[in-house]
Tab-separated table of C-alpha atoms and ligand atoms in Angstrom:
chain	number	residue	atom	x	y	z
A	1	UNK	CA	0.000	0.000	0.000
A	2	UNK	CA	1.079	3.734	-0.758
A	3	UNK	CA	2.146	5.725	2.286
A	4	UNK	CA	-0.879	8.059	3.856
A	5	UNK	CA	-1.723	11.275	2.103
A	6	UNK	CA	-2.896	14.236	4.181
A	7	UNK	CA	-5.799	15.508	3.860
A	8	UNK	CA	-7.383	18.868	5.480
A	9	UNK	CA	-10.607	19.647	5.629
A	10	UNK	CA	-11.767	23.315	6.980
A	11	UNK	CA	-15.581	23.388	8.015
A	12	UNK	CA	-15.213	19.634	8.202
A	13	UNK	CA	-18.448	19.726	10.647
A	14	UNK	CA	-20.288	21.748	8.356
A	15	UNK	CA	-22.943	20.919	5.641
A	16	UNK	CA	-20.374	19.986	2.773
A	17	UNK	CA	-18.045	18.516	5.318
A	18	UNK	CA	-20.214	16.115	6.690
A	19	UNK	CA	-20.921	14.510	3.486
A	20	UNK	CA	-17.225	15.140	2.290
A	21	UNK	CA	-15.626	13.733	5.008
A	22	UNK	CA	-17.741	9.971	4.614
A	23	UNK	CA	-17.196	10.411	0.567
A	24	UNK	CA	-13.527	10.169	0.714
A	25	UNK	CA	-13.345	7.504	2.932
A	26	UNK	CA	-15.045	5.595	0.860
A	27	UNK	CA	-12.344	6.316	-2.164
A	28	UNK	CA	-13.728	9.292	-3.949
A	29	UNK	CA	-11.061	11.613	-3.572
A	30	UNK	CA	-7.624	9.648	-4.735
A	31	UNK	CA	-9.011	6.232	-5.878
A	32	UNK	CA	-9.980	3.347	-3.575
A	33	UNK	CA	-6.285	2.146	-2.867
A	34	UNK	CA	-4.895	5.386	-1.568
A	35	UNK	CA	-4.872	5.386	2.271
A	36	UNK	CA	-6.029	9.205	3.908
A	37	UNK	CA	-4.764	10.719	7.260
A	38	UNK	CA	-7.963	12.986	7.585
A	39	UNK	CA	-7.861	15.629	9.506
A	40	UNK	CA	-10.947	17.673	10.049
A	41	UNK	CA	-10.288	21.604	10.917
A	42	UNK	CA	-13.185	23.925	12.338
A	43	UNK	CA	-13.256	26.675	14.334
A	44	UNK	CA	-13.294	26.762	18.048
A	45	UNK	CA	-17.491	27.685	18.471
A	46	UNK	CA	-18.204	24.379	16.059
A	47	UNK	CA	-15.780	22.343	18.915
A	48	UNK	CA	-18.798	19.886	19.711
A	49	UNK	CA	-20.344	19.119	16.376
A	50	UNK	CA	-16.281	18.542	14.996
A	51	UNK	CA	-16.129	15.520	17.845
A	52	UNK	CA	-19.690	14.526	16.768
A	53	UNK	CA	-18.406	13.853	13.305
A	54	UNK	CA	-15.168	12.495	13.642
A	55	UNK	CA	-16.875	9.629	16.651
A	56	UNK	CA	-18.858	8.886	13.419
A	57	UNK	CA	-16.258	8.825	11.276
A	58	UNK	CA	-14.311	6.577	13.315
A	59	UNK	CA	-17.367	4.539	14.243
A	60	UNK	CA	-17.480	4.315	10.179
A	61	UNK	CA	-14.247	1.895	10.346
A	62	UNK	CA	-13.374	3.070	6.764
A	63	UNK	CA	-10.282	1.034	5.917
A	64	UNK	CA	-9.084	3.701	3.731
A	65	UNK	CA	-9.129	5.974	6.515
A	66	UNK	CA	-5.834	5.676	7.848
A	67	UNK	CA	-6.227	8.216	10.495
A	68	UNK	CA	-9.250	10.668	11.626
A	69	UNK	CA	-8.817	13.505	13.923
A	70	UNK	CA	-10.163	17.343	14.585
A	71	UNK	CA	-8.668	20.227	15.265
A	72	UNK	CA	-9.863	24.268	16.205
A	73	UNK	CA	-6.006	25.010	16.075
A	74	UNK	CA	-4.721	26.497	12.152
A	75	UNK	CA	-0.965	25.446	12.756
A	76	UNK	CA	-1.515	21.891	13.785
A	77	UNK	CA	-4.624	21.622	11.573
A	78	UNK	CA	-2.424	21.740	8.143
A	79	UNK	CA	0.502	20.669	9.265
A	80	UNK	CA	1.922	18.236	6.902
A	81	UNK	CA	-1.151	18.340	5.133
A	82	UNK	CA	-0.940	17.079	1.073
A	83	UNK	CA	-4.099	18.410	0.308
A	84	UNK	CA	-5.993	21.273	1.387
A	85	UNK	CA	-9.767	21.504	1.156
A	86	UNK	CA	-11.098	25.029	2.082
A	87	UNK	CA	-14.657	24.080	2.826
A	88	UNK	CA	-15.250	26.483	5.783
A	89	UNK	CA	-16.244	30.635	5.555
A	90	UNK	CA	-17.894	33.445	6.652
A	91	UNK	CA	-21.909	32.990	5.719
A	92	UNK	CA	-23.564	35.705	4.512
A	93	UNK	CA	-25.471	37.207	8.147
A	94	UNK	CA	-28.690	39.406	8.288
A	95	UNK	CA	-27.783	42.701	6.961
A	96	UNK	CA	-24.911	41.888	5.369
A	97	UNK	CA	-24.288	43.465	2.045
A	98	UNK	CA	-22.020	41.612	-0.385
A	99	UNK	CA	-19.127	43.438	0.271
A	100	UNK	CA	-19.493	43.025	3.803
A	101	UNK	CA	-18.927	39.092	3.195
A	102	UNK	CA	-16.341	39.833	0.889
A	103	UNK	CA	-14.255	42.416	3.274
A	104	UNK	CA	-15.119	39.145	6.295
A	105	UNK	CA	-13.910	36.349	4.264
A	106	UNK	CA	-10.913	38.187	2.927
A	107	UNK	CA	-9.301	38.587	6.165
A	108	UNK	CA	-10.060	35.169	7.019
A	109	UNK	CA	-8.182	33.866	3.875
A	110	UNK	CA	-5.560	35.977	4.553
A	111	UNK	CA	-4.892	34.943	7.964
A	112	UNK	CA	-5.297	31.087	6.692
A	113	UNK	CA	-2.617	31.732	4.055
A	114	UNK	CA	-0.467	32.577	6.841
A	115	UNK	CA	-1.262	29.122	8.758
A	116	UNK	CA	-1.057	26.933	5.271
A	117	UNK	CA	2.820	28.423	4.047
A	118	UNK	CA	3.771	28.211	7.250
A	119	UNK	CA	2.341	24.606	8.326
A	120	UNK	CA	1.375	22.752	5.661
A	121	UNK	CA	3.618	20.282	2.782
A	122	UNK	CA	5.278	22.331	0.686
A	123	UNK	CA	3.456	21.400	-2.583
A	124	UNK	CA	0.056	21.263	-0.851
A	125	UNK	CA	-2.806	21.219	-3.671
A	126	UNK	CA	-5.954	23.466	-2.114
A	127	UNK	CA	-8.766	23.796	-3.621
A	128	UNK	CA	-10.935	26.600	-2.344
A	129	UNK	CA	-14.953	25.696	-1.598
A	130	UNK	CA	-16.209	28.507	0.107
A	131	UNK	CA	-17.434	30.835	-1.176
A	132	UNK	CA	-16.632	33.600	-2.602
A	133	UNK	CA	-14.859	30.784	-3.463
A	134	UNK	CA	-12.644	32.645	-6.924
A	135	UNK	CA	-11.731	35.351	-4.631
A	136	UNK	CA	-10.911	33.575	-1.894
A	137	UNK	CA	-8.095	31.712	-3.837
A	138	UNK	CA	-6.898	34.821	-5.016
A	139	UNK	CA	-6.403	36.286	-1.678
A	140	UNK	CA	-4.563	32.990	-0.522
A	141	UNK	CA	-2.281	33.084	-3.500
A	142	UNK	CA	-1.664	37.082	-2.780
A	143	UNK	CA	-1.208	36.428	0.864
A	144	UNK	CA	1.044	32.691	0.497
A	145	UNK	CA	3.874	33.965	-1.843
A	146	UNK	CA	6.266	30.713	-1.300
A	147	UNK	CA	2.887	28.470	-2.678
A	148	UNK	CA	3.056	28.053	-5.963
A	149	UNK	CA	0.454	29.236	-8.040
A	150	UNK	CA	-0.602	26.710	-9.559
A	151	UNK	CA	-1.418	24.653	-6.611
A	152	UNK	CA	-4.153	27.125	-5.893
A	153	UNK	CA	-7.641	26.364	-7.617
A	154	UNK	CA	-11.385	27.147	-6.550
A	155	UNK	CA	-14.172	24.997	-7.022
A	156	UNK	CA	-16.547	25.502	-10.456
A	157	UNK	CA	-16.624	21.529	-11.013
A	158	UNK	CA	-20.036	21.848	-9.536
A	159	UNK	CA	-21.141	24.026	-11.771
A	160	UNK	CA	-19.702	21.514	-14.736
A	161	UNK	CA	-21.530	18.801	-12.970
A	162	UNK	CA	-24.896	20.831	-13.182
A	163	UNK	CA	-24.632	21.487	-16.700
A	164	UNK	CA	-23.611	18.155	-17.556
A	165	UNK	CA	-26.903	17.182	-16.058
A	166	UNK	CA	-29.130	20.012	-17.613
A	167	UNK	CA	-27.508	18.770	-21.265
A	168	UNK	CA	-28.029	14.517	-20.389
A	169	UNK	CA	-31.778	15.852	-19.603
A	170	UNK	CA	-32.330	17.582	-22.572
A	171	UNK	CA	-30.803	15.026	-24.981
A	172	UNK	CA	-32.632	12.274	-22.688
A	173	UNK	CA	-29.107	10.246	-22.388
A	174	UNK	CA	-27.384	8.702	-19.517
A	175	UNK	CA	-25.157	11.596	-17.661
A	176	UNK	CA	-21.984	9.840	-18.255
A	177	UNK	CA	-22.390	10.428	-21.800
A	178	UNK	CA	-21.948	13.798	-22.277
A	179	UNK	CA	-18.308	15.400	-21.575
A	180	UNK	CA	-16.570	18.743	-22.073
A	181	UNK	CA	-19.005	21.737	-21.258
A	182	UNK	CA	-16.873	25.095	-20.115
A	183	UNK	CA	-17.626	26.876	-17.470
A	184	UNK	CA	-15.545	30.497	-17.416
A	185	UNK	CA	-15.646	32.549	-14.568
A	186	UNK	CA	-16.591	33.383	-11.632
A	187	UNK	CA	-18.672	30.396	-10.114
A	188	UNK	CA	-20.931	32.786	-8.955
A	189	UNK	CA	-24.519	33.978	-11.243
A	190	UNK	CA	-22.416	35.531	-13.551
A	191	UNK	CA	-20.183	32.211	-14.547
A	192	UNK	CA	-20.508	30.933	-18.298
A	193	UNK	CA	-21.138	27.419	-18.844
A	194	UNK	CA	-19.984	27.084	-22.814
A	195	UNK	CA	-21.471	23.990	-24.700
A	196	UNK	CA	-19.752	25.308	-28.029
A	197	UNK	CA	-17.023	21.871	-27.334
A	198	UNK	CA	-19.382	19.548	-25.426
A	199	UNK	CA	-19.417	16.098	-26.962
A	200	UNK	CA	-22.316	13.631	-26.157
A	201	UNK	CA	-22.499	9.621	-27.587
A	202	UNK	CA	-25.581	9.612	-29.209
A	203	UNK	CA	-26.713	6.159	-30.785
A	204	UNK	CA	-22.841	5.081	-29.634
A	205	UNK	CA	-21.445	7.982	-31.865
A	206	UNK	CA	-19.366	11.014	-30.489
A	207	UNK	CA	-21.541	14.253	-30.836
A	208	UNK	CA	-20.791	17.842	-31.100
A	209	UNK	CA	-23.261	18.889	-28.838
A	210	UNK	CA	-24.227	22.182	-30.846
A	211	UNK	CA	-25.294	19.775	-33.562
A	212	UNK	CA	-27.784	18.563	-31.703
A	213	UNK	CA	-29.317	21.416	-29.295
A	214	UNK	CA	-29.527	24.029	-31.651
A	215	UNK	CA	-32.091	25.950	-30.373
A	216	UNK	CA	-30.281	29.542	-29.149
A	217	UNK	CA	-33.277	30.542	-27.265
A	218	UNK	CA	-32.702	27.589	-25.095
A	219	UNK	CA	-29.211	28.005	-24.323
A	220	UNK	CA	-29.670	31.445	-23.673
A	221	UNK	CA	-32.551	31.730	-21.563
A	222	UNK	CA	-32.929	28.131	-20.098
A	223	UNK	CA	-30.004	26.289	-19.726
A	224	UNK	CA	-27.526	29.353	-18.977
A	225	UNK	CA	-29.790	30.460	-16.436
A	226	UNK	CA	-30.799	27.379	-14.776
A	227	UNK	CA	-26.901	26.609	-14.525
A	228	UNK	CA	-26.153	29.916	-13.302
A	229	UNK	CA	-29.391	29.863	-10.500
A	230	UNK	CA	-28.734	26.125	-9.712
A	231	UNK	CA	-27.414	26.757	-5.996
A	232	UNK	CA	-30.425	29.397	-4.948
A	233	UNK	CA	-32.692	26.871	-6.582
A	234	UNK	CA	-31.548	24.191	-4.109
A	235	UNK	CA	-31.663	26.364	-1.487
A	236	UNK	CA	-35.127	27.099	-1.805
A	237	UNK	CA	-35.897	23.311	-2.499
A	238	UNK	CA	-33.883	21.821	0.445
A	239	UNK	CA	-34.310	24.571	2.939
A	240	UNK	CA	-30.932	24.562	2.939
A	241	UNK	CA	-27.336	25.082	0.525
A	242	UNK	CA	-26.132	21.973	-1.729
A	243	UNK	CA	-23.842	19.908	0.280
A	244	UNK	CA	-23.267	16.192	-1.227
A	245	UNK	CA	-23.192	17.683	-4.755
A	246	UNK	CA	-20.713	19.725	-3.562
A	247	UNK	CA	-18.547	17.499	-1.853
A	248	UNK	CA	-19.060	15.093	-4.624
A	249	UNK	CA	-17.955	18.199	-7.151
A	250	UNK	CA	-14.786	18.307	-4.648
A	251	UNK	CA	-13.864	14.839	-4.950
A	252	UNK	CA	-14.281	15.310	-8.914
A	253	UNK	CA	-12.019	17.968	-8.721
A	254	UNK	CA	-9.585	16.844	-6.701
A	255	UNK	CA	-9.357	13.189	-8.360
A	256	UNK	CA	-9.233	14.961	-12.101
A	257	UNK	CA	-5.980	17.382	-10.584
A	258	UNK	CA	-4.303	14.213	-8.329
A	259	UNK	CA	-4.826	10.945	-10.840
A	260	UNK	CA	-5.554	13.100	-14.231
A	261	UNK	CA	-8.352	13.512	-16.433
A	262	UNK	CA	-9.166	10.635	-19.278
A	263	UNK	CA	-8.133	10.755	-22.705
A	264	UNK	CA	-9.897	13.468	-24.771
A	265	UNK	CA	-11.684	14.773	-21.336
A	266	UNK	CA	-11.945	18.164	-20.477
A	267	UNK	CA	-13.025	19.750	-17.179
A	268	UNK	CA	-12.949	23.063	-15.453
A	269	UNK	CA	-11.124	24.167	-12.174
A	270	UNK	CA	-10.837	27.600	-11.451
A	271	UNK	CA	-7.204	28.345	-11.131
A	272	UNK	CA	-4.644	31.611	-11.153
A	273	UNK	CA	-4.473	32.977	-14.261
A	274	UNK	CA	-1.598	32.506	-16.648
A	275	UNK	CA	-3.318	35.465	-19.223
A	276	UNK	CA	-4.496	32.647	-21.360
A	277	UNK	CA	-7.488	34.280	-23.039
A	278	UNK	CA	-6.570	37.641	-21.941
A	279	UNK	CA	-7.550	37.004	-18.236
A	280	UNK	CA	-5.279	39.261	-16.132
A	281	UNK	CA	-2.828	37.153	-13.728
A	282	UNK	CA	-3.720	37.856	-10.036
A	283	UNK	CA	-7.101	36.820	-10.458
A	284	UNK	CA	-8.513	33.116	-10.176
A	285	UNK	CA	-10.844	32.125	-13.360
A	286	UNK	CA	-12.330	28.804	-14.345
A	287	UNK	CA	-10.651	27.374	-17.471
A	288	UNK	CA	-10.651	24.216	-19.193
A	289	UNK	CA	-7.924	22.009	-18.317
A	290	UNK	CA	-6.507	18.906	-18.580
A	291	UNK	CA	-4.731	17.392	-15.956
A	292	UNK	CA	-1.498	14.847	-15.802
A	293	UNK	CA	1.077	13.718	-13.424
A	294	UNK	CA	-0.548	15.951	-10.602
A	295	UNK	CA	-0.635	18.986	-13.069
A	296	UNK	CA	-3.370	20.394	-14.854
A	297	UNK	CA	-2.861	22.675	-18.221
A	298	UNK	CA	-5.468	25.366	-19.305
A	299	UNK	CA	-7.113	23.876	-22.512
A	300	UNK	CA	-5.794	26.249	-25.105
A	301	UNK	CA	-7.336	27.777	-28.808
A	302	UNK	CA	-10.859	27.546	-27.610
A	303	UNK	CA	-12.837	30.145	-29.887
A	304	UNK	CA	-14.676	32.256	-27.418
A	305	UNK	CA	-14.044	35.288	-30.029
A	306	UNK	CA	-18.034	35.495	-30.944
A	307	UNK	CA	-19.616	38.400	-28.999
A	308	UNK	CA	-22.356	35.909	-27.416
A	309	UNK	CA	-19.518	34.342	-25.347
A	310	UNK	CA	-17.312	37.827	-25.171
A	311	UNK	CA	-20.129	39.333	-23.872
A	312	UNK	CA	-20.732	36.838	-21.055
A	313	UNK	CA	-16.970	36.763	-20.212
A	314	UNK	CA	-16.236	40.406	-19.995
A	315	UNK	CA	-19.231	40.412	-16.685
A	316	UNK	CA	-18.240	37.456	-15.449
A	317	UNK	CA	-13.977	38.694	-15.791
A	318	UNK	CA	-15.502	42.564	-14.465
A	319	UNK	CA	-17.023	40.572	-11.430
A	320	UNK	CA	-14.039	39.027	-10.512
A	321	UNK	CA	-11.655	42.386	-10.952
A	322	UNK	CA	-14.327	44.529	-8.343
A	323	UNK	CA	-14.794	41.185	-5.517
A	324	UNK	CA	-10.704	41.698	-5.619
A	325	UNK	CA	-10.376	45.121	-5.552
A	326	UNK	CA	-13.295	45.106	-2.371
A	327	UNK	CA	-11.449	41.967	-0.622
A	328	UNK	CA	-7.786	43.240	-0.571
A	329	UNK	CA	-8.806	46.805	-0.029
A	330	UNK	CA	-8.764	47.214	3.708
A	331	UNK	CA	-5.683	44.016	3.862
A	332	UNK	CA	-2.962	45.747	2.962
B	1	LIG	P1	-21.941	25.249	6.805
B	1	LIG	O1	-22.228	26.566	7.440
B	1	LIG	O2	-22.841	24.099	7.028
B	1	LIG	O3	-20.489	24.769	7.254
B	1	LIG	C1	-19.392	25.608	7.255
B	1	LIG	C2	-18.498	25.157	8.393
B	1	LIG	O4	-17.291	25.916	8.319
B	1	LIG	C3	-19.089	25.412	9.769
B	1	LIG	O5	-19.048	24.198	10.512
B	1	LIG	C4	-18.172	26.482	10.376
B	1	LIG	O6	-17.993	26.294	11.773
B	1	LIG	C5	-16.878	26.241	9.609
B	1	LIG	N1	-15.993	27.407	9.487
B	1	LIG	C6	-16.316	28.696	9.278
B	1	LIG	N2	-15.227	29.452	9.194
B	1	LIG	C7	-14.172	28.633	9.342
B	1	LIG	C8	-12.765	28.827	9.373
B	1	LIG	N3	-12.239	30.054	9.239
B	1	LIG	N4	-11.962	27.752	9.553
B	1	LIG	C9	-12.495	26.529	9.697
B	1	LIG	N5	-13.821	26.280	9.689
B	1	LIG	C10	-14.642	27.322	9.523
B	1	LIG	O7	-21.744	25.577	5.252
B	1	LIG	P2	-21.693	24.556	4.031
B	1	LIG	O8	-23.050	24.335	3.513
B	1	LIG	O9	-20.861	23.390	4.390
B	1	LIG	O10	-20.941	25.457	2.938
B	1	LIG	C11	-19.597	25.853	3.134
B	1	LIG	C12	-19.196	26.896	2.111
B	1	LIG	O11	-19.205	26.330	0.799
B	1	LIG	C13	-20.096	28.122	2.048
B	1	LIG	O12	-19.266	29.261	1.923
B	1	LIG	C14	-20.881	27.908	0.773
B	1	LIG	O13	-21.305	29.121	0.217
B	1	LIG	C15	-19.835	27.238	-0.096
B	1	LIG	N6	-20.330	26.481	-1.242
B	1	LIG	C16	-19.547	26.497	-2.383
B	1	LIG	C17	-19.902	25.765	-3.489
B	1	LIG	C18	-19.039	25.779	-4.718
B	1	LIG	O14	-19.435	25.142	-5.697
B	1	LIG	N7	-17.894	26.454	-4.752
B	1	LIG	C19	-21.134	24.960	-3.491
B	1	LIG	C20	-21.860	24.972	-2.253
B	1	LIG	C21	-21.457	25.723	-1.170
């Protein structure tokens, strides 16, 4: 058996955490033969419902769990820690205005960049959950010079998910079938989920999909929409935020970036910009990517030239540029 990886989990006793926490114990996150030390970090109020969750973890008897423990302390929290899943964040209170929750989480992610240089392995992969989940990863690469860019991302892969669905719905075929929708942006209301290099297997043949939904009006005003909305629909569904989407999205992500993404697959991680597509560096965008040997490239050539996709990533890039400029303003 491989040695242990480290794995960190912030907000472990939260919504997403709860469900995270069981799905990579049961292989989702690094493949079932790849033993976890799991250590679940939350903040000192959440103290009871953290020992809750790890008795049930342990109570679980994962095998691939080689380890489970909690922590309300940063340093010893990451320490050592492979991967780094920022799950936990400031939720929007009553009265609150958005940049309120931006200025709150931004010195949060600040002060956890600190604690992650500082503590945890030195090529730590973190992918950032909460939200504002873009910004957040920008602050963290801003604030955590010595970690390398590219080991920061932020979670959109639930937002490829949903439109994978919303596309396997519409062409009334099995989700696994359909591959290689785009999302740009922000994952936020103003992200762009792209079908212009989707492929579905129709009748066992590979599909464009724009050869078979057609209809504009549709992917305009239905399916942009309903991608964009998703997480305020579930919300008013559930009663409460997605959670086991989202940690499934997370182990997605995470398993794409750590064992690679299959031939000819594309998927989207929102990552520190490079320029590609003339997204100023500094900010953290979702791309298309492939990943390999632990490494994931941004997709390159993609036309997004046509002013129906300019158009949508020009608000979403504008978006990102003023949640920055807000976040860092009072940091420095
Ligand atoms: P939750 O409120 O149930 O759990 C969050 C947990 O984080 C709580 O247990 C809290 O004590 C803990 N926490 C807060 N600040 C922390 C800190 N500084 N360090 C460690 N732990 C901390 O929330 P839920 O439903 O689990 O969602 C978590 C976040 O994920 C939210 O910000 C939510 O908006 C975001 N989210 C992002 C998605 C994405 O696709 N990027 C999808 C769904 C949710």
């Amino acid at each position: 058996t491989p040695e242990p990886v480290k794995v960190t989990i912030t907000g472990g006793a939260g919504n997403i955490g709860y469900a995270l926490s069981f799905m990579i114990g049961g292989g989702r996150l690094l493949g079932p033969d790849q033993p976890i030390d799991l250590t679940l970090l939350e903040i000192p109020q959440a103290e009871k419902a953290l020992t809750g969750t790890v008795m049930e973890l342990q109570d679980a008897a994962l095998p691939l769990l080689n380890s489970v423990r909690g922590s309300t302390d940063q340093a010893d929290g990451f320490k050592g820690c492979h991967i780094a899943l920022l799950v936990g964040a400031k939720p929007r209170g009553k009265g609150m205005v958005r940049a309120d929750l931006l200025k709150a989480n931004g010195a949060i992610f600040k002060s956890q960049a600190g604690y992650i240089q500082d503590n945890a392995h030195p090529d730590v992969k973190i992918v950032v959950v909460g939200n504002p989940a873009n910004t957040n990863a920008a602050i963290i690469a801003e604030f955590a010079p010595k970690i390398p860019k590219s080991n920061i991302t932020a979670l959109t892969r639930l937002d490829l998910n949903r439109s994978l669905n919303q596309i396997s719905s519409r062409l009334n075929i099995p989700v696994r079938d359909v591959k290689n929708v785009v999302i740009w942006g922000n994952h936020s209301k103003t992200q762009f989920p792209d079908i212009k290099n989707a492929e579905a297997v129709i009748n066992g043949q590979t599909t464009p999909v724009p050869n078979v939904i057609t209809d504009q009006n549709w992917l305009a005003n239905t399916f942009i929409p309903t991608v964009q909305q998703r997480g305020a629909a579930i919300i008013k569904a559930r009663g409460k935020s997605s959670a086991a989407s989202a940690a499934s999205a997370v182990c997605d992500h995470i398993y794409s970036w750590w064992v690679g993404t299959a031939p000819g697959q594309i998927v989207s991680m929102a990552v520190m910009s490079d320029g590609s597509y003339g997204i100023p560096k500094g900010l953290c965008f979702s791309f298309p990517v492939t990943c390999k040997n632990g490494k994931w490239t941004i997709v390159q050539g993609l036309n997004i030239s046509d002013s129906f996709s300019q158009e949508r990533i020009q608000a979403t890039l504008k978006e990102l540029v003023s949640e920055k400029d807000i976040a860092v303003s009072h940091l420095r």
